[in-house]
Amino acid sequence: MGAGAGSALHLVLSGDPELFAVVRLSLEISLGATVLAALIGAPLGALIALTRFPGRGFILVLLNALMGLPPVLVGLVVYLTLSRSGPLGALGWLFTPTAMAAAQTVLVLPIIAALTRQHIEDLWSEYRDELLAMNVGRLGRVATLLWDARFSLVTTLLAGFGRAAAEVGAIIIVGGNIQGYTRTMTTAIALETSKGNLALALGLGTVLLVIIVLVNALAWAARRTGERYAT
Amino acid sequence: MNMVRMPSRGLWAALLALGAGLTGMAHADSAADNAIIVASTTSTQDSGLFEYLLPIFERRSGITVHVVAQGTGQALDTARRGDADVVFVHARDAELKFLAEGESLRRYPVMYNDFVLVGPASDPARVRGIKDAAAALRAIRNRGAVFVSRGDRSGTNLEELSLWKTAGVDIDAVRRPWYRSIGQGMGATLNFAAATGGYTLSDRATWLNFGNKGELRILVEGDRRLRNQYGVMLVNPQKHPNVHKARGQAFIDYLVSPEGQRDIASYRINGQQLFYPDAGSDE
Amino acid sequence: MPIPTTPLPITFDDVSVHAPGSRLLDGISLSLTAGEATAVIGPNGSGKTTLLRTAMGLVAPTAGHISWAAQAAAPISRMALVSQRPVMLRRSCAGNVRYALARAGLPWRQRQQRTTELLALVGLKQVAARPARRLSGGEQQRLALARALAREPQALFLDEPTSSLDPAATRDVEDLVRTIIARGVKVVLATHDLGEARRLAGKIVLLNAGSVVESGPCEDFFTAPRTAAGARFLNGELLV
């Protein structure tokens, strides 16, 4: 681990442009995927929380199960979909960062939807009588719940981001791990490990770890701020 | 009591946002403008050849080369799906089959290197110095020493399988645990061999570039059968209209040109040449 | 059809509300008219909360009819309800009131001023910025009242507003209710504090097991209940 930390420090201090490019790409893809997953997943989760419809129980089970989607499976399915001989091949997204963001969006979406549903449903059971008594309409309910649950939602988003940032299986399949183009921290670690450059791989891993710790610190801060209003 | 109709407007807005976001990212990839996708092998990538060669080509032609490194079998399948413009692998029989299927119109030999049989310095099967690679494999089998196979239909894997066949060993029928087929790239296979003290077949380039040799050493080399020929092909644009024909051909032309061949020969690790150019040869 | 400007009188015509396995309200006929406050009293489980929520239009009767000013549709925007344990939104006090004002349709420019007025009315001006969930029980009850008043209701339903409060807080809340009654708002108050019913209301409705036992002017009931059950209840006996 010492060799790894030394490698990492050396990389960062020397301002290695390839390292920064790799870090930047990792963050871009994971951030982009998380934002997109949130735009769809949060309202979807809120909707499921507030609606009664036939088969709802099944949907809940499915949503929770999808949180554990194996990334390589997602990678394979997205790969076959985006392949030129696949249904969306004309988009030309295969082996580009866009495909990687798409695959990660698919992975993160169930997490955000399922956790949002949980938070919103909990808050709704609390707010229900009051909001009904205030005659708040459907859209108003969704908006109010999403806003009042915002700190929980932020921690959900950060959880989604953490999942995306640590992912490697799907993005290596759909991205191709192309040097200088679709190589992220995680795929670079995989590559350097397979080349036997273990110290370098550890170094990259250390940088990744630092980022993930920062993300978790943010999540903790958000939770603390939220508690101010919740208790 | 609290039935909520599906807010279809909201859902459509979200889907549009998704599409817009992803398309935006796609357009931000300016590198896609003048680029080709080359499906090649992990061993070629692990050798470091592309990191050396591609900047030269890109400077000259302005074409960005994106190398997707997979096993040979996988690389050819990627090309069959139309997901690559050029395929650059080292498995002659598989390449000729590809050609026969009409997936490409012409195969160009480019260069060769060789395979080496590596194993633990302690050499339990006593293969060191044996000139006949197939005989060496037979000795390993007889001894029951650990042998690690890539098992991924790569060029290296196909070479290994043909050696077993030459040695008269029906490797498919082997049930004993001395033969470990791990289905991964060259680097991972070497890692595994180093960790378990096993034998494996590797291309010399990857071996030289490999950073975790541990107790492994080259034990058998030089057999004519261990020669590893590389060929490059343009994916047939008639079968796959999306193939960037002109750019792909430009890359191939570079590889077989005198300048390209000279560049290939000048790639060295620790002063040692890895690849021997042989474009236009009749291998 | 013109939207009625007043929800009163609220008329129950043989209204029953059934839930699986129980009859919450059983054949209720009464009328809530403008003017004096009405107190709804009775033992726990007698249906007081259900009566209030039904009168507000939040619960649909399974039998019988209710009408608001002779209309079948409940004008919820003209009424307000303060629950027994009001839920504070995860915002500041001022935020809670602003939210209610926004739901009531007040233009956002006027919200800040009106919020200050309402908070002053209920005596919470100095804690305007505090998270609402950090208030004491009495303060939360008053904030809930401010939220209800933000709707400018013509009928205000209060469900046990002082049951969990100490006497000082109770007095504060009752003073507020008196102010509201004086402003012409019809207050319907569910309580099991008979003294409070007597202090605040002019009319009384005694419920037991979902049915009306007795109803009429407040003082008449307390001095001379007409029914045996009413007398027993006033006597402090359990009505089973």
PDB file of C-alpha atoms in Angstrom, chain B:
ATOM      1  CA  MET B   1     -58.698   6.827  -2.866  1.00  0.00           C
ATOM      2  CA  ASN B   2     -55.606   8.684  -3.845  1.00  0.00           C
ATOM      3  CA  MET B   3     -55.383   7.625  -7.461  1.00  0.00           C
ATOM      4  CA  VAL B   4     -52.884   9.648  -9.423  1.00  0.00           C
ATOM      5  CA  ARG B   5     -52.947   9.530 -13.199  1.00  0.00           C
ATOM      6  CA  MET B   6     -49.581   8.950 -14.827  1.00  0.00           C
ATOM      7  CA  PRO B   7     -48.210  12.442 -15.419  1.00  0.00           C
ATOM      8  CA  SER B   8     -47.254  11.630 -18.967  1.00  0.00           C
ATOM      9  CA  ARG B   9     -46.013  15.140 -19.591  1.00  0.00           C
ATOM     10  CA  GLY B  10     -43.508  14.886 -16.775  1.00  0.00           C
ATOM     11  CA  LEU B  11     -42.346  11.496 -17.947  1.00  0.00           C
ATOM     12  CA  TRP B  12     -41.832  12.649 -21.511  1.00  0.00           C
ATOM     13  CA  ALA B  13     -39.959  15.696 -20.325  1.00  0.00           C
ATOM     14  CA  ALA B  14     -37.647  13.466 -18.336  1.00  0.00           C
ATOM     15  CA  LEU B  15     -37.047  11.120 -21.262  1.00  0.00           C
ATOM     16  CA  LEU B  16     -36.295  14.084 -23.490  1.00  0.00           C
ATOM     17  CA  ALA B  17     -33.850  15.340 -20.906  1.00  0.00           C
ATOM     18  CA  LEU B  18     -32.169  11.940 -20.931  1.00  0.00           C
ATOM     19  CA  GLY B  19     -31.929  11.897 -24.685  1.00  0.00           C
ATOM     20  CA  ALA B  20     -30.737  15.480 -24.833  1.00  0.00           C
ATOM     21  CA  GLY B  21     -28.164  14.894 -22.150  1.00  0.00           C
ATOM     22  CA  LEU B  22     -26.721  11.852 -23.795  1.00  0.00           C
ATOM     23  CA  THR B  23     -26.740  13.398 -27.253  1.00  0.00           C
ATOM     24  CA  GLY B  24     -25.062  16.457 -25.822  1.00  0.00           C
ATOM     25  CA  MET B  25     -22.338  14.286 -24.418  1.00  0.00           C
ATOM     26  CA  ALA B  26     -22.012  12.542 -27.734  1.00  0.00           C
ATOM     27  CA  HIS B  27     -21.530  15.783 -29.599  1.00  0.00           C
ATOM     28  CA  ALA B  28     -19.015  16.962 -27.070  1.00  0.00           C
ATOM     29  CA  ASP B  29     -16.825  14.103 -28.217  1.00  0.00           C
ATOM     30  CA  SER B  30     -15.004  15.996 -30.911  1.00  0.00           C
ATOM     31  CA  ALA B  31     -12.539  13.161 -31.115  1.00  0.00           C
ATOM     32  CA  ALA B  32     -15.203  11.137 -32.899  1.00  0.00           C
ATOM     33  CA  ASP B  33     -15.001  13.452 -35.872  1.00  0.00           C
ATOM     34  CA  ASN B  34     -11.972  12.019 -37.619  1.00  0.00           C
ATOM     35  CA  ALA B  35     -11.494   8.677 -35.965  1.00  0.00           C
ATOM     36  CA  ILE B  36     -11.570   4.980 -36.624  1.00  0.00           C
ATOM     37  CA  ILE B  37     -12.146   2.050 -34.343  1.00  0.00           C
ATOM     38  CA  VAL B  38      -9.577  -0.709 -34.544  1.00  0.00           C
ATOM     39  CA  ALA B  39     -10.470  -3.991 -32.902  1.00  0.00           C
ATOM     40  CA  SER B  40      -7.248  -5.549 -31.734  1.00  0.00           C
ATOM     41  CA  THR B  41      -6.007  -7.899 -29.077  1.00  0.00           C
ATOM     42  CA  THR B  42      -5.125  -7.387 -25.469  1.00  0.00           C
ATOM     43  CA  SER B  43      -1.663  -8.799 -26.017  1.00  0.00           C
ATOM     44  CA  THR B  44      -0.932  -6.241 -28.722  1.00  0.00           C
ATOM     45  CA  GLN B  45      -2.171  -3.504 -26.421  1.00  0.00           C
ATOM     46  CA  ASP B  46      -0.282  -4.845 -23.430  1.00  0.00           C
ATOM     47  CA  SER B  47       2.918  -4.852 -25.483  1.00  0.00           C
ATOM     48  CA  GLY B  48       2.725  -1.082 -25.664  1.00  0.00           C
ATOM     49  CA  LEU B  49       3.018  -1.055 -29.457  1.00  0.00           C
ATOM     50  CA  PHE B  50      -0.027   1.150 -29.957  1.00  0.00           C
ATOM     51  CA  GLU B  51       1.120   3.761 -27.505  1.00  0.00           C
ATOM     52  CA  TYR B  52       4.275   3.984 -29.583  1.00  0.00           C
ATOM     53  CA  LEU B  53       2.862   3.731 -33.090  1.00  0.00           C
ATOM     54  CA  LEU B  54      -0.440   5.580 -32.974  1.00  0.00           C
ATOM     55  CA  PRO B  55       0.871   9.041 -32.120  1.00  0.00           C
ATOM     56  CA  ILE B  56       3.158   8.794 -35.147  1.00  0.00           C
ATOM     57  CA  PHE B  57       0.275   7.850 -37.417  1.00  0.00           C
ATOM     58  CA  GLU B  58      -2.069  10.428 -35.923  1.00  0.00           C
ATOM     59  CA  ARG B  59       0.459  13.216 -36.386  1.00  0.00           C
ATOM     60  CA  ARG B  60       0.929  12.222 -39.976  1.00  0.00           C
ATOM     61  CA  SER B  61      -2.652  11.698 -41.013  1.00  0.00           C
ATOM     62  CA  GLY B  62      -4.768  13.626 -38.539  1.00  0.00           C
ATOM     63  CA  ILE B  63      -6.794  10.480 -37.998  1.00  0.00           C
ATOM     64  CA  THR B  64      -7.427   9.441 -34.400  1.00  0.00           C
ATOM     65  CA  VAL B  65      -7.213   5.717 -33.830  1.00  0.00           C
ATOM     66  CA  HIS B  66      -9.346   4.235 -31.083  1.00  0.00           C
ATOM     67  CA  VAL B  67      -8.129   0.787 -30.182  1.00  0.00           C
ATOM     68  CA  VAL B  68     -10.587  -1.531 -28.510  1.00  0.00           C
ATOM     69  CA  ALA B  69      -8.539  -4.389 -27.119  1.00  0.00           C
ATOM     70  CA  GLN B  70     -10.238  -7.738 -26.771  1.00  0.00           C
ATOM     71  CA  GLY B  71      -9.349 -11.364 -27.369  1.00  0.00           C
ATOM     72  CA  THR B  72      -8.861 -12.278 -31.044  1.00  0.00           C
ATOM     73  CA  GLY B  73     -12.146 -14.174 -31.211  1.00  0.00           C
ATOM     74  CA  GLN B  74     -13.985 -11.287 -29.596  1.00  0.00           C
ATOM     75  CA  ALA B  75     -12.257  -8.738 -31.823  1.00  0.00           C
ATOM     76  CA  LEU B  76     -13.343 -10.583 -34.952  1.00  0.00           C
ATOM     77  CA  ASP B  77     -16.892 -10.842 -33.603  1.00  0.00           C
ATOM     78  CA  THR B  78     -16.920  -7.133 -32.889  1.00  0.00           C
ATOM     79  CA  ALA B  79     -15.982  -6.576 -36.509  1.00  0.00           C
ATOM     80  CA  ARG B  80     -18.667  -9.003 -37.663  1.00  0.00           C
ATOM     81  CA  ARG B  81     -21.206  -6.882 -35.804  1.00  0.00           C
ATOM     82  CA  GLY B  82     -19.957  -3.839 -37.660  1.00  0.00           C
ATOM     83  CA  ASP B  83     -18.685  -2.163 -34.517  1.00  0.00           C
ATOM     84  CA  ALA B  84     -15.125  -1.713 -35.795  1.00  0.00           C
ATOM     85  CA  ASP B  85     -13.569  -0.310 -38.947  1.00  0.00           C
ATOM     86  CA  VAL B  86     -10.335  -2.274 -38.929  1.00  0.00           C
ATOM     87  CA  VAL B  87      -9.352  -5.515 -37.285  1.00  0.00           C
ATOM     88  CA  PHE B  88      -5.735  -6.184 -36.315  1.00  0.00           C
ATOM     89  CA  VAL B  89      -5.149  -9.605 -34.783  1.00  0.00           C
ATOM     90  CA  HIS B  90      -2.774 -12.540 -34.846  1.00  0.00           C
ATOM     91  CA  ALA B  91      -4.651 -15.778 -35.553  1.00  0.00           C
ATOM     92  CA  ARG B  92      -4.183 -16.748 -39.183  1.00  0.00           C
ATOM     93  CA  ASP B  93      -6.814 -19.475 -39.383  1.00  0.00           C
ATOM     94  CA  ALA B  94      -9.461 -17.346 -37.713  1.00  0.00           C
ATOM     95  CA  GLU B  95      -8.549 -14.440 -39.979  1.00  0.00           C
ATOM     96  CA  LEU B  96      -8.840 -16.545 -43.107  1.00  0.00           C
ATOM     97  CA  LYS B  97     -12.241 -17.737 -41.951  1.00  0.00           C
ATOM     98  CA  PHE B  98     -13.234 -14.100 -41.457  1.00  0.00           C
ATOM     99  CA  LEU B  99     -12.112 -13.429 -45.008  1.00  0.00           C
ATOM    100  CA  ALA B 100     -13.988 -16.413 -46.376  1.00  0.00           C
ATOM    101  CA  GLU B 101     -17.170 -15.149 -44.742  1.00  0.00           C
ATOM    102  CA  GLY B 102     -16.833 -11.967 -46.761  1.00  0.00           C
ATOM    103  CA  GLU B 103     -16.428  -9.869 -43.640  1.00  0.00           C
ATOM    104  CA  SER B 104     -13.309  -8.397 -45.218  1.00  0.00           C
ATOM    105  CA  LEU B 105     -12.042  -8.228 -48.772  1.00  0.00           C
ATOM    106  CA  ARG B 106      -8.327  -8.485 -48.173  1.00  0.00           C
ATOM    107  CA  ARG B 107      -5.885  -9.528 -45.489  1.00  0.00           C
ATOM    108  CA  TYR B 108      -2.509  -7.824 -45.168  1.00  0.00           C
ATOM    109  CA  PRO B 109       0.288  -9.489 -43.222  1.00  0.00           C
ATOM    110  CA  VAL B 110       1.980  -6.824 -41.123  1.00  0.00           C
ATOM    111  CA  MET B 111       4.508  -8.221 -38.675  1.00  0.00           C
ATOM    112  CA  TYR B 112       5.322 -11.211 -36.502  1.00  0.00           C
ATOM    113  CA  ASN B 113       6.681 -11.890 -33.119  1.00  0.00           C
ATOM    114  CA  ASP B 114       6.972 -15.075 -31.267  1.00  0.00           C
ATOM    115  CA  PHE B 115       5.471 -16.889 -28.359  1.00  0.00           C
ATOM    116  CA  VAL B 116       7.462 -18.066 -25.402  1.00  0.00           C
ATOM    117  CA  LEU B 117       6.704 -20.749 -22.878  1.00  0.00           C
ATOM    118  CA  VAL B 118       7.224 -19.298 -19.432  1.00  0.00           C
ATOM    119  CA  GLY B 119       7.154 -21.098 -16.139  1.00  0.00           C
ATOM    120  CA  PRO B 120       8.500 -21.152 -12.604  1.00  0.00           C
ATOM    121  CA  ALA B 121      12.264 -20.963 -12.203  1.00  0.00           C
ATOM    122  CA  SER B 122      12.076 -24.259 -10.326  1.00  0.00           C
ATOM    123  CA  ASP B 123      10.757 -25.906 -13.534  1.00  0.00           C
ATOM    124  CA  PRO B 124       9.095 -29.020 -12.054  1.00  0.00           C
ATOM    125  CA  ALA B 125       8.341 -30.454 -15.533  1.00  0.00           C
ATOM    126  CA  ARG B 126      11.973 -30.085 -16.660  1.00  0.00           C
ATOM    127  CA  VAL B 127      11.163 -28.299 -19.899  1.00  0.00           C
ATOM    128  CA  ARG B 128      13.945 -25.740 -19.868  1.00  0.00           C
ATOM    129  CA  GLY B 129      15.849 -25.751 -23.152  1.00  0.00           C
ATOM    130  CA  ILE B 130      13.589 -28.214 -24.962  1.00  0.00           C
ATOM    131  CA  LYS B 131      13.545 -27.163 -28.601  1.00  0.00           C
ATOM    132  CA  ASP B 132      10.211 -28.704 -29.476  1.00  0.00           C
ATOM    133  CA  ALA B 133       7.388 -26.665 -27.943  1.00  0.00           C
ATOM    134  CA  ALA B 134       4.854 -29.458 -28.379  1.00  0.00           C
ATOM    135  CA  ALA B 135       7.153 -31.887 -26.592  1.00  0.00           C
ATOM    136  CA  ALA B 136       7.504 -29.402 -23.757  1.00  0.00           C
ATOM    137  CA  LEU B 137       3.744 -29.260 -23.362  1.00  0.00           C
ATOM    138  CA  ARG B 138       3.601 -33.036 -23.317  1.00  0.00           C
ATOM    139  CA  ALA B 139       6.145 -33.060 -20.514  1.00  0.00           C
ATOM    140  CA  ILE B 140       4.044 -30.616 -18.549  1.00  0.00           C
ATOM    141  CA  ARG B 141       0.999 -32.819 -18.986  1.00  0.00           C
ATOM    142  CA  ASN B 142       2.874 -35.917 -17.952  1.00  0.00           C
ATOM    143  CA  ARG B 143       4.163 -34.208 -14.857  1.00  0.00           C
ATOM    144  CA  GLY B 144       0.747 -32.784 -14.037  1.00  0.00           C
ATOM    145  CA  ALA B 145       2.326 -29.392 -13.508  1.00  0.00           C
ATOM    146  CA  VAL B 146       0.046 -26.393 -13.399  1.00  0.00           C
ATOM    147  CA  PHE B 147      -0.579 -24.909 -16.823  1.00  0.00           C
ATOM    148  CA  VAL B 148      -2.587 -21.711 -17.193  1.00  0.00           C
ATOM    149  CA  SER B 149      -4.511 -21.180 -20.402  1.00  0.00           C
ATOM    150  CA  ARG B 150      -6.087 -17.940 -21.553  1.00  0.00           C
ATOM    151  CA  GLY B 151      -9.130 -19.898 -22.647  1.00  0.00           C
ATOM    152  CA  ASP B 152     -10.569 -16.879 -24.500  1.00  0.00           C
ATOM    153  CA  ARG B 153     -10.242 -17.760 -28.194  1.00  0.00           C
ATOM    154  CA  SER B 154      -7.429 -15.256 -28.464  1.00  0.00           C
ATOM    155  CA  GLY B 155      -4.590 -15.702 -30.920  1.00  0.00           C
ATOM    156  CA  THR B 156      -2.399 -16.886 -28.074  1.00  0.00           C
ATOM    157  CA  ASN B 157      -5.052 -19.317 -26.951  1.00  0.00           C
ATOM    158  CA  LEU B 158      -5.508 -20.711 -30.456  1.00  0.00           C
ATOM    159  CA  GLU B 159      -1.747 -21.146 -30.765  1.00  0.00           C
ATOM    160  CA  GLU B 160      -1.675 -23.005 -27.458  1.00  0.00           C
ATOM    161  CA  LEU B 161      -4.507 -25.287 -28.530  1.00  0.00           C
ATOM    162  CA  SER B 162      -2.809 -26.131 -31.794  1.00  0.00           C
ATOM    163  CA  LEU B 163       0.362 -27.015 -29.879  1.00  0.00           C
ATOM    164  CA  TRP B 164      -1.584 -29.403 -27.649  1.00  0.00           C
ATOM    165  CA  LYS B 165      -3.000 -30.983 -30.780  1.00  0.00           C
ATOM    166  CA  THR B 166       0.468 -31.353 -32.267  1.00  0.00           C
ATOM    167  CA  ALA B 167       1.588 -32.899 -28.987  1.00  0.00           C
ATOM    168  CA  GLY B 168      -1.154 -35.478 -29.298  1.00  0.00           C
ATOM    169  CA  VAL B 169      -2.957 -34.323 -26.177  1.00  0.00           C
ATOM    170  CA  ASP B 170      -6.739 -34.092 -26.270  1.00  0.00           C
ATOM    171  CA  ILE B 171      -6.895 -31.036 -24.056  1.00  0.00           C
ATOM    172  CA  ASP B 172     -10.682 -30.887 -24.065  1.00  0.00           C
ATOM    173  CA  ALA B 173     -10.798 -34.264 -22.379  1.00  0.00           C
ATOM    174  CA  VAL B 174      -8.524 -33.189 -19.568  1.00  0.00           C
ATOM    175  CA  ARG B 175     -10.351 -33.265 -16.265  1.00  0.00           C
ATOM    176  CA  ARG B 176      -7.493 -32.945 -13.834  1.00  0.00           C
ATOM    177  CA  PRO B 177      -6.974 -29.623 -12.101  1.00  0.00           C
ATOM    178  CA  TRP B 178      -3.447 -29.044 -13.434  1.00  0.00           C
ATOM    179  CA  TYR B 179      -4.913 -27.333 -16.505  1.00  0.00           C
ATOM    180  CA  ARG B 180      -6.463 -23.980 -15.549  1.00  0.00           C
ATOM    181  CA  SER B 181      -8.442 -22.220 -18.235  1.00  0.00           C
ATOM    182  CA  ILE B 182      -9.220 -18.784 -16.875  1.00  0.00           C
ATOM    183  CA  GLY B 183     -10.831 -16.989 -19.799  1.00  0.00           C
ATOM    184  CA  GLN B 184      -8.870 -13.759 -19.467  1.00  0.00           C
ATOM    185  CA  GLY B 185      -6.261 -11.628 -21.169  1.00  0.00           C
ATOM    186  CA  MET B 186      -2.524 -12.180 -21.303  1.00  0.00           C
ATOM    187  CA  GLY B 187      -1.697  -9.958 -18.359  1.00  0.00           C
ATOM    188  CA  ALA B 188      -4.229 -11.598 -16.078  1.00  0.00           C
ATOM    189  CA  THR B 189      -3.015 -15.017 -17.190  1.00  0.00           C
ATOM    190  CA  LEU B 190       0.586 -14.126 -16.391  1.00  0.00           C
ATOM    191  CA  ASN B 191      -0.516 -12.787 -13.007  1.00  0.00           C
ATOM    192  CA  PHE B 192      -2.236 -16.084 -12.359  1.00  0.00           C
ATOM    193  CA  ALA B 193       0.794 -18.100 -13.460  1.00  0.00           C
ATOM    194  CA  ALA B 194       3.110 -16.023 -11.288  1.00  0.00           C
ATOM    195  CA  ALA B 195       0.817 -16.457  -8.319  1.00  0.00           C
ATOM    196  CA  THR B 196       0.379 -20.217  -8.696  1.00  0.00           C
ATOM    197  CA  GLY B 197       3.851 -21.108  -9.965  1.00  0.00           C
ATOM    198  CA  GLY B 198       2.388 -22.405 -13.219  1.00  0.00           C
ATOM    199  CA  TYR B 199       3.431 -22.604 -16.865  1.00  0.00           C
ATOM    200  CA  THR B 200       1.797 -20.569 -19.583  1.00  0.00           C
ATOM    201  CA  LEU B 201       2.212 -19.548 -23.180  1.00  0.00           C
ATOM    202  CA  SER B 202       2.732 -15.833 -23.756  1.00  0.00           C
ATOM    203  CA  ASP B 203       3.653 -13.604 -26.645  1.00  0.00           C
ATOM    204  CA  ARG B 204       7.116 -12.208 -26.139  1.00  0.00           C
ATOM    205  CA  ALA B 205       6.036  -8.584 -26.313  1.00  0.00           C
ATOM    206  CA  THR B 206       3.559  -8.825 -23.463  1.00  0.00           C
ATOM    207  CA  TRP B 207       6.073 -10.843 -21.463  1.00  0.00           C
ATOM    208  CA  LEU B 208       8.774  -8.212 -21.823  1.00  0.00           C
ATOM    209  CA  ASN B 209       6.361  -5.459 -20.894  1.00  0.00           C
ATOM    210  CA  PHE B 210       4.893  -7.374 -17.951  1.00  0.00           C
ATOM    211  CA  GLY B 211       5.640  -5.882 -14.575  1.00  0.00           C
ATOM    212  CA  ASN B 212       4.906  -8.738 -12.182  1.00  0.00           C
ATOM    213  CA  LYS B 213       7.107 -11.608 -13.344  1.00  0.00           C
ATOM    214  CA  GLY B 214       7.833 -12.932  -9.869  1.00  0.00           C
ATOM    215  CA  GLU B 215       9.463 -16.366 -10.189  1.00  0.00           C
ATOM    216  CA  LEU B 216       8.524 -16.838 -13.847  1.00  0.00           C
ATOM    217  CA  ARG B 217      11.208 -17.243 -16.517  1.00  0.00           C
ATOM    218  CA  ILE B 218      11.302 -18.017 -20.242  1.00  0.00           C
ATOM    219  CA  LEU B 219      11.892 -21.742 -20.478  1.00  0.00           C
ATOM    220  CA  VAL B 220      11.176 -22.611 -24.115  1.00  0.00           C
ATOM    221  CA  GLU B 221      11.619 -20.394 -27.165  1.00  0.00           C
ATOM    222  CA  GLY B 222      12.696 -20.369 -30.798  1.00  0.00           C
ATOM    223  CA  ASP B 223      10.549 -23.221 -32.113  1.00  0.00           C
ATOM    224  CA  ARG B 224       9.295 -22.335 -35.599  1.00  0.00           C
ATOM    225  CA  ARG B 225       5.852 -23.302 -34.448  1.00  0.00           C
ATOM    226  CA  LEU B 226       5.950 -20.466 -31.936  1.00  0.00           C
ATOM    227  CA  ARG B 227       5.980 -17.814 -34.578  1.00  0.00           C
ATOM    228  CA  ASN B 228       3.065 -15.406 -34.195  1.00  0.00           C
ATOM    229  CA  GLN B 229       1.902 -13.716 -37.366  1.00  0.00           C
ATOM    230  CA  TYR B 230      -0.130 -10.502 -37.287  1.00  0.00           C
ATOM    231  CA  GLY B 231      -2.583  -9.530 -39.997  1.00  0.00           C
ATOM    232  CA  VAL B 232      -4.719  -6.439 -40.549  1.00  0.00           C
ATOM    233  CA  MET B 233      -8.019  -6.241 -42.396  1.00  0.00           C
ATOM    234  CA  LEU B 234     -10.486  -3.547 -43.344  1.00  0.00           C
ATOM    235  CA  VAL B 235     -14.016  -4.514 -42.410  1.00  0.00           C
ATOM    236  CA  ASN B 236     -16.055  -4.942 -45.572  1.00  0.00           C
ATOM    237  CA  PRO B 237     -17.869  -1.634 -46.195  1.00  0.00           C
ATOM    238  CA  GLN B 238     -20.360  -3.348 -48.442  1.00  0.00           C
ATOM    239  CA  LYS B 239     -21.525  -5.479 -45.557  1.00  0.00           C
ATOM    240  CA  HIS B 240     -21.315  -2.656 -43.003  1.00  0.00           C
ATOM    241  CA  PRO B 241     -21.954   0.750 -44.597  1.00  0.00           C
ATOM    242  CA  ASN B 242     -20.956   2.597 -41.466  1.00  0.00           C
ATOM    243  CA  VAL B 243     -17.315   1.560 -41.833  1.00  0.00           C
ATOM    244  CA  HIS B 244     -14.987   4.495 -42.431  1.00  0.00           C
ATOM    245  CA  LYS B 245     -13.449   3.033 -45.537  1.00  0.00           C
ATOM    246  CA  ALA B 246     -10.979   5.741 -46.501  1.00  0.00           C
ATOM    247  CA  ARG B 247      -9.650   6.347 -42.991  1.00  0.00           C
ATOM    248  CA  GLY B 248      -9.408   2.656 -42.223  1.00  0.00           C
ATOM    249  CA  GLN B 249      -7.536   1.991 -45.430  1.00  0.00           C
ATOM    250  CA  ALA B 250      -5.203   4.881 -44.630  1.00  0.00           C
ATOM    251  CA  PHE B 251      -4.254   3.184 -41.386  1.00  0.00           C
ATOM    252  CA  ILE B 252      -3.665  -0.127 -43.114  1.00  0.00           C
ATOM    253  CA  ASP B 253      -1.635   1.552 -45.816  1.00  0.00           C
ATOM    254  CA  TYR B 254       0.510   3.152 -43.137  1.00  0.00           C
ATOM    255  CA  LEU B 255       1.133  -0.147 -41.377  1.00  0.00           C
ATOM    256  CA  VAL B 256       2.360  -1.888 -44.513  1.00  0.00           C
ATOM    257  CA  SER B 257       4.225   1.116 -45.908  1.00  0.00           C
ATOM    258  CA  PRO B 258       8.031   1.282 -45.635  1.00  0.00           C
ATOM    259  CA  GLU B 259       7.719   4.038 -43.026  1.00  0.00           C
ATOM    260  CA  GLY B 260       5.191   2.081 -40.988  1.00  0.00           C
ATOM    261  CA  GLN B 261       7.244  -1.065 -41.160  1.00  0.00           C
ATOM    262  CA  ARG B 262      10.312   0.847 -40.068  1.00  0.00           C
ATOM    263  CA  ASP B 263       8.395   2.317 -37.130  1.00  0.00           C
ATOM    264  CA  ILE B 264       7.228  -1.143 -36.094  1.00  0.00           C
ATOM    265  CA  ALA B 265      10.775  -2.452 -36.149  1.00  0.00           C
ATOM    266  CA  SER B 266      12.037   0.453 -34.109  1.00  0.00           C
ATOM    267  CA  TYR B 267       9.733  -0.263 -31.171  1.00  0.00           C
ATOM    268  CA  ARG B 268      11.842  -1.666 -28.403  1.00  0.00           C
ATOM    269  CA  ILE B 269      11.619  -2.544 -24.756  1.00  0.00           C
ATOM    270  CA  ASN B 270      14.921  -2.449 -22.867  1.00  0.00           C
ATOM    271  CA  GLY B 271      16.689  -2.282 -26.191  1.00  0.00           C
ATOM    272  CA  GLN B 272      15.020  -5.445 -27.435  1.00  0.00           C
ATOM    273  CA  GLN B 273      12.978  -5.446 -30.628  1.00  0.00           C
ATOM    274  CA  LEU B 274       9.535  -6.952 -30.181  1.00  0.00           C
ATOM    275  CA  PHE B 275       7.974  -7.148 -33.617  1.00  0.00           C
ATOM    276  CA  TYR B 276       9.482  -8.094 -36.965  1.00  0.00           C
ATOM    277  CA  PRO B 277       7.815  -6.425 -39.953  1.00  0.00           C
ATOM    278  CA  ASP B 278       6.911  -8.697 -42.849  1.00  0.00           C
ATOM    279  CA  ALA B 279       4.340  -6.921 -44.942  1.00  0.00           C
ATOM    280  CA  GLY B 280       3.931  -8.345 -48.421  1.00  0.00           C
ATOM    281  CA  SER B 281       5.382 -11.630 -47.290  1.00  0.00           C
ATOM    282  CA  ASP B 282       3.824 -14.923 -48.133  1.00  0.00           C
ATOM    283  CA  GLU B 283       3.481 -16.442 -44.702  1.00  0.00           C
TER     284      GLU B 283
END
